[in-house]
PDB file of C-alpha atoms in Angstrom:
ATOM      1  CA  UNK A  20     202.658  26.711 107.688  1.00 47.00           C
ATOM      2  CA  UNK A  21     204.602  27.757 104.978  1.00 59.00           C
ATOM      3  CA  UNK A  22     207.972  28.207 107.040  1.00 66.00           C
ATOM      4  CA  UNK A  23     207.134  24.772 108.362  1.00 64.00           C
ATOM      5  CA  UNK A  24     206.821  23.294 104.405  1.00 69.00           C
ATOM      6  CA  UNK A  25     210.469  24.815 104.172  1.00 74.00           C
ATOM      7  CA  UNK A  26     211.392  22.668 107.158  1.00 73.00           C
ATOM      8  CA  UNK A  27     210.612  19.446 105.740  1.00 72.00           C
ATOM      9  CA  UNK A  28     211.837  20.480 102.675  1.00 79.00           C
ATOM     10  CA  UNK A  29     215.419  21.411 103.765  1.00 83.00           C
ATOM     11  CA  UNK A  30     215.359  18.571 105.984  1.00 78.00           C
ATOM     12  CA  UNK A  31     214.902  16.360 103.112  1.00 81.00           C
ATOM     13  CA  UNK A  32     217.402  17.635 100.694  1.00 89.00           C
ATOM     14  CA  UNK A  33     219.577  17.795 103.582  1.00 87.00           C
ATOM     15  CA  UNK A  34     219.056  14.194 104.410  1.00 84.00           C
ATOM     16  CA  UNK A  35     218.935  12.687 100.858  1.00 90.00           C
ATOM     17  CA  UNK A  36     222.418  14.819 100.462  1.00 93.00           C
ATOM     18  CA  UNK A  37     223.867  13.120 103.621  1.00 88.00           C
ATOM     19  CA  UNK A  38     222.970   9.342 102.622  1.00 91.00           C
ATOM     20  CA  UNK A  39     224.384   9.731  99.140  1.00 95.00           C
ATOM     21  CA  UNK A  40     227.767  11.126 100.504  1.00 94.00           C
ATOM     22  CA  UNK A  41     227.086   8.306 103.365  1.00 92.00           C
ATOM     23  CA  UNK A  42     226.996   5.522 100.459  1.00 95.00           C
ATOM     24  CA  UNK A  43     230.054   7.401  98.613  1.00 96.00           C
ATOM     25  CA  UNK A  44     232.307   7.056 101.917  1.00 95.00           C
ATOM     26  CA  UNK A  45     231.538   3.779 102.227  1.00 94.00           C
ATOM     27  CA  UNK A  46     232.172   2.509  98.738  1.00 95.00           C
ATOM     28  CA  UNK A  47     235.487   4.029  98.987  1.00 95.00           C
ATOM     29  CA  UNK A  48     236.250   2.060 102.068  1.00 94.00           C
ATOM     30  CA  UNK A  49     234.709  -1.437 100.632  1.00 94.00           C
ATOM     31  CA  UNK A  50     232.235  -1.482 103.279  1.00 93.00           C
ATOM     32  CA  UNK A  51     230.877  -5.046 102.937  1.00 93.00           C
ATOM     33  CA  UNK A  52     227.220  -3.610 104.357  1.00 92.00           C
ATOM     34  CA  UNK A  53     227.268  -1.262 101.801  1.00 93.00           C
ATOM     35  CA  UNK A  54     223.917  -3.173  99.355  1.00 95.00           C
ATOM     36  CA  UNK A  55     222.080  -3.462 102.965  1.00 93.00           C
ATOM     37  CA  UNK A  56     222.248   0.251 103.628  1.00 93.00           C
ATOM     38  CA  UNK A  57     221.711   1.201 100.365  1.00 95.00           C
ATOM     39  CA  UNK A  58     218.456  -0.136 100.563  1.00 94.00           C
ATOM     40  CA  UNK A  59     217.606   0.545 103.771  1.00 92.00           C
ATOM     41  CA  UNK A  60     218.423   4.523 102.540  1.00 93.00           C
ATOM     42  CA  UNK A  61     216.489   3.820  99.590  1.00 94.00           C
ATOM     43  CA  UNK A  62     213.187   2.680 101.685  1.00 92.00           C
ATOM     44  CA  UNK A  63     213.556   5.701 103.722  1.00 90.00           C
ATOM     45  CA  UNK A  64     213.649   8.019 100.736  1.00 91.00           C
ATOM     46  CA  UNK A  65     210.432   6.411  99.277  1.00 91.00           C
ATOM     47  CA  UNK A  66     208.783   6.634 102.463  1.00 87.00           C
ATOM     48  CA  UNK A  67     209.431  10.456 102.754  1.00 84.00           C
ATOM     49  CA  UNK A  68     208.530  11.091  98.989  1.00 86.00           C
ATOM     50  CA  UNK A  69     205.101   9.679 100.149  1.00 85.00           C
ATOM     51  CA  UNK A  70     204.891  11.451 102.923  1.00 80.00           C
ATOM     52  CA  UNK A  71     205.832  15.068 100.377  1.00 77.00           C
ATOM     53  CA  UNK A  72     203.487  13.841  98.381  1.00 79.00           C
ATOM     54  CA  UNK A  73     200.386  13.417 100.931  1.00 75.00           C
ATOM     55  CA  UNK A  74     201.345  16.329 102.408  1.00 67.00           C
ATOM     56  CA  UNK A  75     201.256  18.323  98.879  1.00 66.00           C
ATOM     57  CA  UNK A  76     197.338  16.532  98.418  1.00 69.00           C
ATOM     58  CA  UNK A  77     196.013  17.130 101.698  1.00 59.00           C
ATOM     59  CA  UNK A  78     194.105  20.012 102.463  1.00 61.00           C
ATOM     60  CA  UNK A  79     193.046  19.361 106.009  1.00 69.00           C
ATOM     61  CA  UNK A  80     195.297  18.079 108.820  1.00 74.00           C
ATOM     62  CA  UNK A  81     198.151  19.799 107.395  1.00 72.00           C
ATOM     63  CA  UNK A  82     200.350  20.637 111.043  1.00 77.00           C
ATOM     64  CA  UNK A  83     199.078  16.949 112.014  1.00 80.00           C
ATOM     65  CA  UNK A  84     200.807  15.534 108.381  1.00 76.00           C
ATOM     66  CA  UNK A  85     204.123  18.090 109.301  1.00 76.00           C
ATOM     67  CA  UNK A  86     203.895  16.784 112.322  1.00 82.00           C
ATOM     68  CA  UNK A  87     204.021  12.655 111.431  1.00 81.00           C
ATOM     69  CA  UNK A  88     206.814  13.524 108.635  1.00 78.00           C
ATOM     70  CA  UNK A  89     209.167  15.388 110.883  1.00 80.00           C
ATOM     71  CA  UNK A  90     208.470  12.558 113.801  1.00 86.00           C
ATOM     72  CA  UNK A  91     209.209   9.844 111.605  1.00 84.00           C
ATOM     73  CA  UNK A  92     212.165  11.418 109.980  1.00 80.00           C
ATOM     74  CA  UNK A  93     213.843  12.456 113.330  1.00 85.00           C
ATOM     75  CA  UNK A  94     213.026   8.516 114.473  1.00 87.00           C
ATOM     76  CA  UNK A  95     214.219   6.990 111.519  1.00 86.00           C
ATOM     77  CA  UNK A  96     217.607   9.038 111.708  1.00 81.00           C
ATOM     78  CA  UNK A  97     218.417   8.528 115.205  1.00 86.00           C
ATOM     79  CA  UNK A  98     217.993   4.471 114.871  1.00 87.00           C
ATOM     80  CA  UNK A  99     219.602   4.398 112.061  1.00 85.00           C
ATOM     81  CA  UNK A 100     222.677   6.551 113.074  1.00 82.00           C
ATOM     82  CA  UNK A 101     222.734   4.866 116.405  1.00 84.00           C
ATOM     83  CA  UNK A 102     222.642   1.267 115.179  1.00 83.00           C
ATOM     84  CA  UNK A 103     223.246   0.951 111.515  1.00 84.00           C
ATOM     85  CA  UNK A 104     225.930   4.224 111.236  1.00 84.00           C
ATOM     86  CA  UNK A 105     227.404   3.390 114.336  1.00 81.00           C
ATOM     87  CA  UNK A 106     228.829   0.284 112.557  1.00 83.00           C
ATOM     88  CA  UNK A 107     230.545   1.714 110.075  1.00 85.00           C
ATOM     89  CA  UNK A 108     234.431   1.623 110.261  1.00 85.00           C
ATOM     90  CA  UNK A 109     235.358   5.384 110.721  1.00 78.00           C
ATOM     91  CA  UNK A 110     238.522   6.513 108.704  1.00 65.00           C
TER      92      UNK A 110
END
């Protein structure tokens, strides 16, 4: 369990790492979609903080609450990279 608690934890850094440098690339190109994403990025963050935060409370269930986090994180990435990224002028 606890290998899997570093899991979601470097996953998370990782990903909060990657949508700040996202949001930096894209300010220096005047993205016009720039407010949209930043707040879809934003909702995503929250929603995993809850999720860390569960997760640190709960004393049962923990591989099921691993489980959910890492699902909806991997979900949440691919749409979003697929559909939202995949719109961004590349440089």
């Amino acid at each position: 369990l606890v290998g899997s608690e570093m899991c979601i934890r470097d996953r998370y850094d990782y990903t909060v790492k990657h949508l700040a440098d996202e949001e930096a690339y894209m300010e220096s190109i005047h993205y016009n979609k720039l407010f949209t994403q930043k707040i879809q990025h934003q909702a995503f963050i929250e929603k995993l903080d809850e999720f860390m935060e569960s997760h640190n409370k709960e004393e049962e269930n923990q591989d099921e609450q691993i489980m959910k986090i890492l699902t909806y994180l991997t979900e949440w990435l691919v749409n979003h990279i697929l559909h939202v990224d995949g719109q961004i002028p590349q440089g």
